[in-house]
Tab-separated table of C-alpha atoms in Angstrom:
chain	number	residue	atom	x	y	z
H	1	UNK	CA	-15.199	105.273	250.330
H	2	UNK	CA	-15.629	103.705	253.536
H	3	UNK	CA	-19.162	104.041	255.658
H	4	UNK	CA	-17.426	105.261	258.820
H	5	UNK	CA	-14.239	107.676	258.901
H	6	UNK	CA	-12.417	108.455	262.282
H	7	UNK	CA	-9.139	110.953	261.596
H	8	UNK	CA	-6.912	112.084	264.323
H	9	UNK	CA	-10.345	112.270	267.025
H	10	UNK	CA	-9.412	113.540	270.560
H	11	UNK	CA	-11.459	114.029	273.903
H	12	UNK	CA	-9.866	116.289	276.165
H	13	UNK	CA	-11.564	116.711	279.763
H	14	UNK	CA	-10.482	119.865	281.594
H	15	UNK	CA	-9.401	119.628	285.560
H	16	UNK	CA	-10.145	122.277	287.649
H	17	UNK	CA	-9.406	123.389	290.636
H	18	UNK	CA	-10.034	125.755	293.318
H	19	UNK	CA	-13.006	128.394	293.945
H	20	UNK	CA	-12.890	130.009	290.840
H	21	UNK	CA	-12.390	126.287	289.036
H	22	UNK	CA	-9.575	126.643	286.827
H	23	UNK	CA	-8.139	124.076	284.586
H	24	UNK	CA	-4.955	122.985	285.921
H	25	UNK	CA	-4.658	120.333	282.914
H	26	UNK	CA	-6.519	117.835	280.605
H	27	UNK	CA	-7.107	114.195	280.782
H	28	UNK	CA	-6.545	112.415	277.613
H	29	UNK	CA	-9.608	110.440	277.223
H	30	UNK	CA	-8.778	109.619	273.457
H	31	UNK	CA	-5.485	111.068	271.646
H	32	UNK	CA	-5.544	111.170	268.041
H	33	UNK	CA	-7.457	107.907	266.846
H	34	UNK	CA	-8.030	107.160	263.692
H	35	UNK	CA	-9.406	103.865	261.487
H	36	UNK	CA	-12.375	103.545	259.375
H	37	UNK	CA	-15.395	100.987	258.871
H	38	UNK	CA	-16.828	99.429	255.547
H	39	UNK	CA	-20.403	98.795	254.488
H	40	UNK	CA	-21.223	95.221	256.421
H	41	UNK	CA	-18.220	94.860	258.424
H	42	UNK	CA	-17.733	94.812	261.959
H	43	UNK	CA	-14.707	96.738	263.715
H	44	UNK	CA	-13.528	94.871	267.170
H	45	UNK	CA	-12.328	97.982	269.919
H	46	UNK	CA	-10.667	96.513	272.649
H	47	UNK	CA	-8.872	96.991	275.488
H	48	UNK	CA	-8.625	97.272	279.099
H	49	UNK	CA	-10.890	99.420	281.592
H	50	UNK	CA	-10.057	103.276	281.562
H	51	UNK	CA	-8.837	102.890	277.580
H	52	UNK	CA	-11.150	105.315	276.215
H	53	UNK	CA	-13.273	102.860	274.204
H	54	UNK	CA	-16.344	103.661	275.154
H	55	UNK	CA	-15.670	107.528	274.759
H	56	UNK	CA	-14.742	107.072	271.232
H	57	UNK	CA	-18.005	105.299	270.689
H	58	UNK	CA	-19.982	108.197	272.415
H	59	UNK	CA	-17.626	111.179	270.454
H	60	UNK	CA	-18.295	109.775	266.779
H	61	UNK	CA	-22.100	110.297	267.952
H	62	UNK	CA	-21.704	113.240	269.575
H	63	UNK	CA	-23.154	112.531	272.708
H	64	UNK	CA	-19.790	113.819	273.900
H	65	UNK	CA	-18.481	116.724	271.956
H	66	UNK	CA	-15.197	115.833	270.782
H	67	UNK	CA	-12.547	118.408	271.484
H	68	UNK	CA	-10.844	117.728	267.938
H	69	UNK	CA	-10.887	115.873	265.044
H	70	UNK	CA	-12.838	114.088	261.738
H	71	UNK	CA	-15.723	112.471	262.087
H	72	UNK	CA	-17.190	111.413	258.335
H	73	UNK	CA	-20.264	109.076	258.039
H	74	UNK	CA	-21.503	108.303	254.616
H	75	UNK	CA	-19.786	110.703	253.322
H	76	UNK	CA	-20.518	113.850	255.587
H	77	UNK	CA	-18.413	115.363	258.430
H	78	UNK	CA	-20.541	114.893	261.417
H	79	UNK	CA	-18.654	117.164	263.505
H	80	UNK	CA	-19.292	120.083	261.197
H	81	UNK	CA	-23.151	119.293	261.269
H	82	UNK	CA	-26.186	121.772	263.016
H	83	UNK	CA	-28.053	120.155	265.696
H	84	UNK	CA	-31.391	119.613	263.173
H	85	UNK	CA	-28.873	118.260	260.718
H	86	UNK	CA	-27.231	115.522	263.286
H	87	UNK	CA	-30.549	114.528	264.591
H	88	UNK	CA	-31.914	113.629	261.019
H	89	UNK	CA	-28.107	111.436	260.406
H	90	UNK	CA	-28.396	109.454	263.691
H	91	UNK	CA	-31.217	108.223	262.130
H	92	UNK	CA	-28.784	106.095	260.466
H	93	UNK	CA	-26.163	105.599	263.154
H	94	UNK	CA	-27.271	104.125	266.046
H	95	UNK	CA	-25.986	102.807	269.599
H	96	UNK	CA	-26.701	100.046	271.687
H	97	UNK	CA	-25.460	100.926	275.147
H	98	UNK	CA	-23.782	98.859	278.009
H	99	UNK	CA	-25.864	98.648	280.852
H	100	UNK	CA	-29.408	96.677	279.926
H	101	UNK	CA	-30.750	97.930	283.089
H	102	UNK	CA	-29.984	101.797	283.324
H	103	UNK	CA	-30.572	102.286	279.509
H	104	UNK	CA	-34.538	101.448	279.570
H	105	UNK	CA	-36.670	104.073	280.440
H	106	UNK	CA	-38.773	102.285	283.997
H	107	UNK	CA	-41.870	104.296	283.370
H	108	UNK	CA	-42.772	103.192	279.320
H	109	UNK	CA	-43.349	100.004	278.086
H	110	UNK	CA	-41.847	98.141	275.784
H	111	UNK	CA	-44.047	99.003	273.158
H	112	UNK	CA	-43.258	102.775	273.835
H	113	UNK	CA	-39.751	102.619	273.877
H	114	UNK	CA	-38.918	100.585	270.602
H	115	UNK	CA	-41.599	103.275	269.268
H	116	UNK	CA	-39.908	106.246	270.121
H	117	UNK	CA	-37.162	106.805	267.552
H	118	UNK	CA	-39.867	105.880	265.277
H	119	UNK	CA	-42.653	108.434	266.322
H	120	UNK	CA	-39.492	110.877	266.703
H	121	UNK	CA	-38.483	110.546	262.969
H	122	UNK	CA	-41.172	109.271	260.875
H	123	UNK	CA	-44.824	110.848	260.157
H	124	UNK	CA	-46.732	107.465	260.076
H	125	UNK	CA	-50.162	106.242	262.048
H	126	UNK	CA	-50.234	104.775	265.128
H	127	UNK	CA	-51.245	101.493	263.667
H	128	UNK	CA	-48.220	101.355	261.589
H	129	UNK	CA	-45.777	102.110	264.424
H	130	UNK	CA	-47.449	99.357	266.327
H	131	UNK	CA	-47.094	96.822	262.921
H	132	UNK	CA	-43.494	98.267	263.077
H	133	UNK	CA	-42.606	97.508	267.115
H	134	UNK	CA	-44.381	94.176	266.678
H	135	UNK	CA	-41.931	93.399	263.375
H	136	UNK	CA	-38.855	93.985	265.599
H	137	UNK	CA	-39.493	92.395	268.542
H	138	UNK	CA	-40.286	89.072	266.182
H	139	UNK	CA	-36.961	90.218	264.850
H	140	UNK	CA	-35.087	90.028	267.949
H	141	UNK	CA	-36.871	86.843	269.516
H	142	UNK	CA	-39.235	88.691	271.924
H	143	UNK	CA	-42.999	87.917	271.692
H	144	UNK	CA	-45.154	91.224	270.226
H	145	UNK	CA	-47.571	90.509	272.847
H	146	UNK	CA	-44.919	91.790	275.763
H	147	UNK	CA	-45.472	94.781	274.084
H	148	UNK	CA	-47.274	96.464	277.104
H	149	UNK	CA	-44.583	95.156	279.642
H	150	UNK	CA	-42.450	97.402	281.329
H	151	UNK	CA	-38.748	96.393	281.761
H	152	UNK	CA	-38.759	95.394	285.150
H	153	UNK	CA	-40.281	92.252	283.819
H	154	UNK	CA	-37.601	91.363	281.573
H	155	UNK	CA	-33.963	89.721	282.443
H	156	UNK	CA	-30.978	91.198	281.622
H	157	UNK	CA	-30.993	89.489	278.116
H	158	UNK	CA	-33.906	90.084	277.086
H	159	UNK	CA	-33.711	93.800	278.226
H	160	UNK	CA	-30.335	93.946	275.965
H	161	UNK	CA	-32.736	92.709	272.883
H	162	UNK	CA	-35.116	95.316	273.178
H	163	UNK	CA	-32.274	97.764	273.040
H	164	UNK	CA	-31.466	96.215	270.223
H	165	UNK	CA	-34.906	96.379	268.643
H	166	UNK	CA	-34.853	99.941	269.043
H	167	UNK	CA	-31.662	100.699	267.829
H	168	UNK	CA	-32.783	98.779	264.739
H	169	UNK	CA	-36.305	100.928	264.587
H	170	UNK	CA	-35.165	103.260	261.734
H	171	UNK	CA	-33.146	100.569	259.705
H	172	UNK	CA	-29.518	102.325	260.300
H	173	UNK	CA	-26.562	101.534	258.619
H	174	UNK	CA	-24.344	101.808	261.589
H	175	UNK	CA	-24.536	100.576	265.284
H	176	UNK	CA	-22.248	101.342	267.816
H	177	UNK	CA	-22.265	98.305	269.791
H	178	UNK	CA	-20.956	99.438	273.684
H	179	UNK	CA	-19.942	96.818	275.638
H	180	UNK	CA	-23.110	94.920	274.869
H	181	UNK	CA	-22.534	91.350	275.963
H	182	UNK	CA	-20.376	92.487	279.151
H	183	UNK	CA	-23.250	92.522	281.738
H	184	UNK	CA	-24.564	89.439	280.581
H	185	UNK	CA	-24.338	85.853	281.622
H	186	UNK	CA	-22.067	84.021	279.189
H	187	UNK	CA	-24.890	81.572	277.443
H	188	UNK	CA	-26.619	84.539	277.192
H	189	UNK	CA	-23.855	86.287	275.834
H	190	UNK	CA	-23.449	84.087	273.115
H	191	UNK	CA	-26.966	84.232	272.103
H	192	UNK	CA	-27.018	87.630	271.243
H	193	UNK	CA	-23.658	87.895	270.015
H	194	UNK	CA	-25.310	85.084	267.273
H	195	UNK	CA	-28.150	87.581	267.198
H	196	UNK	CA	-26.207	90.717	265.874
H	197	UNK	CA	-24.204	88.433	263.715
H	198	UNK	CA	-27.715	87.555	261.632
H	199	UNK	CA	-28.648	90.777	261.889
H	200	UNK	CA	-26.035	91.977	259.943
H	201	UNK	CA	-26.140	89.396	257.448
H	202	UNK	CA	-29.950	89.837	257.253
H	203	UNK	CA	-29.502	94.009	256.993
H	204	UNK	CA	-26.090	94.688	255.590
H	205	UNK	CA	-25.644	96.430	258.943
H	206	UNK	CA	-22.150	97.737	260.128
H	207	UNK	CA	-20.813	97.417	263.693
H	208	UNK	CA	-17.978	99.516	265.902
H	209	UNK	CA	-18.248	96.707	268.511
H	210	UNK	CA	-16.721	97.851	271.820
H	211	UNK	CA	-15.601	95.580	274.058
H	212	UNK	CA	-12.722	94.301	276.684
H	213	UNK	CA	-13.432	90.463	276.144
H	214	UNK	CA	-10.587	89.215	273.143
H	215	UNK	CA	-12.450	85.721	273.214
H	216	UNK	CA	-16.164	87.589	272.818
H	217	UNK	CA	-14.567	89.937	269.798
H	218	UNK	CA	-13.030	87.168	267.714
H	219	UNK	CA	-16.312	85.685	267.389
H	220	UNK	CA	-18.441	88.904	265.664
H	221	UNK	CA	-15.822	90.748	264.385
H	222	UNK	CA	-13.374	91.304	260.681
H	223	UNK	CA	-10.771	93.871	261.965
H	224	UNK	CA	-9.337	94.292	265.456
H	225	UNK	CA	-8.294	97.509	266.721
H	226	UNK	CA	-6.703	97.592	269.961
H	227	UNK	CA	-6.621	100.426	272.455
H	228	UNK	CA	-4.166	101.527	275.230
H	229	UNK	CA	-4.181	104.739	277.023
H	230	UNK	CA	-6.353	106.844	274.730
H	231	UNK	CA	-4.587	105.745	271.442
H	232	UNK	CA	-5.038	102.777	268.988
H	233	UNK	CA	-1.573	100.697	268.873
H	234	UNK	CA	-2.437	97.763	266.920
H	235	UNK	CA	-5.150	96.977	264.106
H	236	UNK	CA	-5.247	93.971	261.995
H	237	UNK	CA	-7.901	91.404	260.362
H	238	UNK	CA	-9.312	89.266	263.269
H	239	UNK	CA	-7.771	86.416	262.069
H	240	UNK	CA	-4.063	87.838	261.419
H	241	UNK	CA	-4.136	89.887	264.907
H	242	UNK	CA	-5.093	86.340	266.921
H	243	UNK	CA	-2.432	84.315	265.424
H	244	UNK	CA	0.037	86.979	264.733
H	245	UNK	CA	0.035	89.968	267.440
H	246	UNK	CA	2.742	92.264	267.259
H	247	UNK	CA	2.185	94.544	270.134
H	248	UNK	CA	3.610	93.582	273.827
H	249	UNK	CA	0.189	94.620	275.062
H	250	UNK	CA	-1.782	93.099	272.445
H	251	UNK	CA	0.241	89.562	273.637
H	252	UNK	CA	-0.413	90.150	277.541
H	253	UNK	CA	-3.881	90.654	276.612
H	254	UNK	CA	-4.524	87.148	274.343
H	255	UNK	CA	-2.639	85.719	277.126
H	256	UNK	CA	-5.034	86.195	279.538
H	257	UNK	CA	-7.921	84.923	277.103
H	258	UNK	CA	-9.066	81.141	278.515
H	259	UNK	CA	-8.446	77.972	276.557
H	260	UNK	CA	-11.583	75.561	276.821
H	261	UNK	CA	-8.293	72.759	276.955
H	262	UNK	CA	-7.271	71.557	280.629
H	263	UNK	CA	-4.387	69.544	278.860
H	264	UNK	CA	-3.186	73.229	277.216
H	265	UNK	CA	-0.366	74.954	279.098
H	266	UNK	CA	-0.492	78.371	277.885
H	267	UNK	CA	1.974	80.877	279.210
H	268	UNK	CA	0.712	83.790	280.651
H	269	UNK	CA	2.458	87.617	280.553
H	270	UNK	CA	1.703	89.208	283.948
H	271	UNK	CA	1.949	93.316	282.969
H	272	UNK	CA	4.042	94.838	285.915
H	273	UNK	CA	2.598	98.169	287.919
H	274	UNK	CA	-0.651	100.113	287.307
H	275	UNK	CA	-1.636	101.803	283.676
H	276	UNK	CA	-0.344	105.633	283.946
H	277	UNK	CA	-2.511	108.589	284.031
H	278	UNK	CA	-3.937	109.920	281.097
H	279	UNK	CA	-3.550	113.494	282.898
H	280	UNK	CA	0.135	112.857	283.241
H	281	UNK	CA	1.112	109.813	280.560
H	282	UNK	CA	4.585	108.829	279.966
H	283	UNK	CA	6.573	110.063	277.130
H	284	UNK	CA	7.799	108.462	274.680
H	285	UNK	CA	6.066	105.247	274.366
H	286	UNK	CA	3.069	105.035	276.534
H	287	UNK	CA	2.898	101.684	277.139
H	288	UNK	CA	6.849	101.567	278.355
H	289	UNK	CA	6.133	101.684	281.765
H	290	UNK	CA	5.052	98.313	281.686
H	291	UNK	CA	6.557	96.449	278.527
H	292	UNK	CA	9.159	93.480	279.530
H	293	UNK	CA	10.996	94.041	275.823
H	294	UNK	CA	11.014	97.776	276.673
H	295	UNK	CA	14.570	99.848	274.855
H	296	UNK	CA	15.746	103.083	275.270
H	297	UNK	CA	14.058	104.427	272.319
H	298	UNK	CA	10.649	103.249	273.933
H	299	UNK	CA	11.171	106.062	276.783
H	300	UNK	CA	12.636	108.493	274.339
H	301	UNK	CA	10.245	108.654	271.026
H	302	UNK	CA	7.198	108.044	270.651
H	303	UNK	CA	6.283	105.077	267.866
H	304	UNK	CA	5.210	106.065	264.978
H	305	UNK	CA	1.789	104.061	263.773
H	306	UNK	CA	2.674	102.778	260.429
H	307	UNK	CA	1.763	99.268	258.572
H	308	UNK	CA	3.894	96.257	258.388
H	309	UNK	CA	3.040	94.005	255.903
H	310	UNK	CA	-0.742	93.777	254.320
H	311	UNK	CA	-3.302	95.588	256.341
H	312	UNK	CA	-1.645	95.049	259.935
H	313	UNK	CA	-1.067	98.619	261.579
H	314	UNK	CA	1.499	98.560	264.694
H	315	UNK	CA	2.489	101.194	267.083
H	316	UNK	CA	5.771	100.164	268.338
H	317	UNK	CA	9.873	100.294	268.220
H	318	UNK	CA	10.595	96.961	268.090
H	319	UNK	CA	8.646	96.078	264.938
């Protein structure tokens, strides 16, 4: 049984209009995803900006209420949970958010907010909690004795480790990693994406690693998944998807991924027109609009998400 479970999840947000605010439709953040996450293994989510990523992310934890859907962690159905009951499972699952800036509370130190989950969940003394904050920050390469700065003193790296350290404060099994290299430099970036990669090794830890960098995800991650308009329309191992990708959108988007070579001509797809609204998508095939190998079946039917060959999932006609 896998760790993490994601069946047919959707996140519907209602329109309204006019003085008395009715909904005049629904945008489809997310439209029936599914895919599922082993103990110790890290599942890549890309895509562009707008794809939903991030609100899949935030709807397996509930911080958005999904409108439909299963959601099974270890075995339970999160969706189906009490509030008491969810807050004593997040324990386990955990998030590291986008923005090392916004997601640090200005007014407590470091100290404080590595502590909180712990103080929040566990019935220890002070002087363990302290033992405990000082542990992690080791853990993450910050010095214990910053442990009464605030974050204002920090740059944006080492701001994105303390997140870190305090998504790691109640030794989860699962971290939902947002976008977490994205606001970073790029030697920076690659230090913490080394980072979570011990980590896991170190802690058997399992990551849903969200990003929209291809080059950044091949690095960290053992299955691909990528997104387009809500839905998931190609998933594959990290090393089939890069040197095999099936999907016309899935090329354009490894096209655009840099080649450290000057003497490497690579040929670029250019995708044609804007992506469509997901309060008024396409039929058929959503991604039609803008495919160069597009048939009549592609504005027609919508492709069915099936397997071709080993474990590489494809969501399109001409496959």
């Amino acid at each position: 049984m896998a760790l993490l479970e994601v069946q047919n999840l959707k996140k519907y947000f209602p329109v309204k209009k006019g003085i008395l605010s009715r909904t005049i439709g629904f945008v489809r953040a997310v439209d029936r995803v599914s895919f599922s996450i082993e103990q110790g293994e890290t599942l890549g989510l890309v895509g562009e900006s707008g794809c939903g990523k991030t609100t899949v992310g935030r709807a397996i934890l509930r911080l958005i209420e999904p409108t439909s859907g299963q959601v099974r962690f270890n075995g339970r159905d999160l969706l189906g949970l009490d509030r008491e009951t969810l807050r004593r499972v997040r324990a386990s699952l955990q998030i590291i958010f986008q923005d090392p800036y916004s997601s640090l509370n200005p007014r407590m130190n470091v100290g404080q907010i590595i502590a909180e989950p712990i103080r929040n969940h566990l019935e220890i003394s002070s002087a363990e909690i302290k033992e405990r904050v000082a542990h992690l920050m080791e853990k993450v390469g910050l010095h214990p004795e910053q442990m009464s700065r605030y974050p204002h003193e920090f740059s944006g790296g080492q701001r994105q480790r303390i997140g870190i350290a305090r998504a790691l404060a109640l030794n989860p099994l699962l971290i939902i990693c947002d976008e977490p290299v994205s606001a970073l430099d790029v030697s920076i970036q690659a230090q913490v994406i080394n980072l979570l990669a011990q980590l896991q090794e170190q802690m058997n830890l399992s990551y849903l690693f969200i990003a929209h960098d291809l080059s950044v995800v091949e690095h960290i991650s053992n299955r691909v998944a990528v997104m387009y308009l809500g839905n998931i329309v190609e998933l594959a191992n990290d090393q089939e998807l890069y040197r095999n990708p099936l999907h016309p959108y899935t090329q354009a988007l490894l096209s655009a991924v840099p080649i450290p070579d000057p003497e490497v001509q690579k040929k670029r797809i250019i995708l044609q027109g804007d992506v469509p609204s997901p309060l008024n998508p396409p039929t058929g095939c959503a991604f039609h609009p803008r495919c160069q190998k597009r048939e009549d079946i592609c504005w027609l039917k919508e492709p069915e998400f099936r397997v071709l060959g080993g474990d590489h999932w494809v969501a399109c006609h001409l496959n």
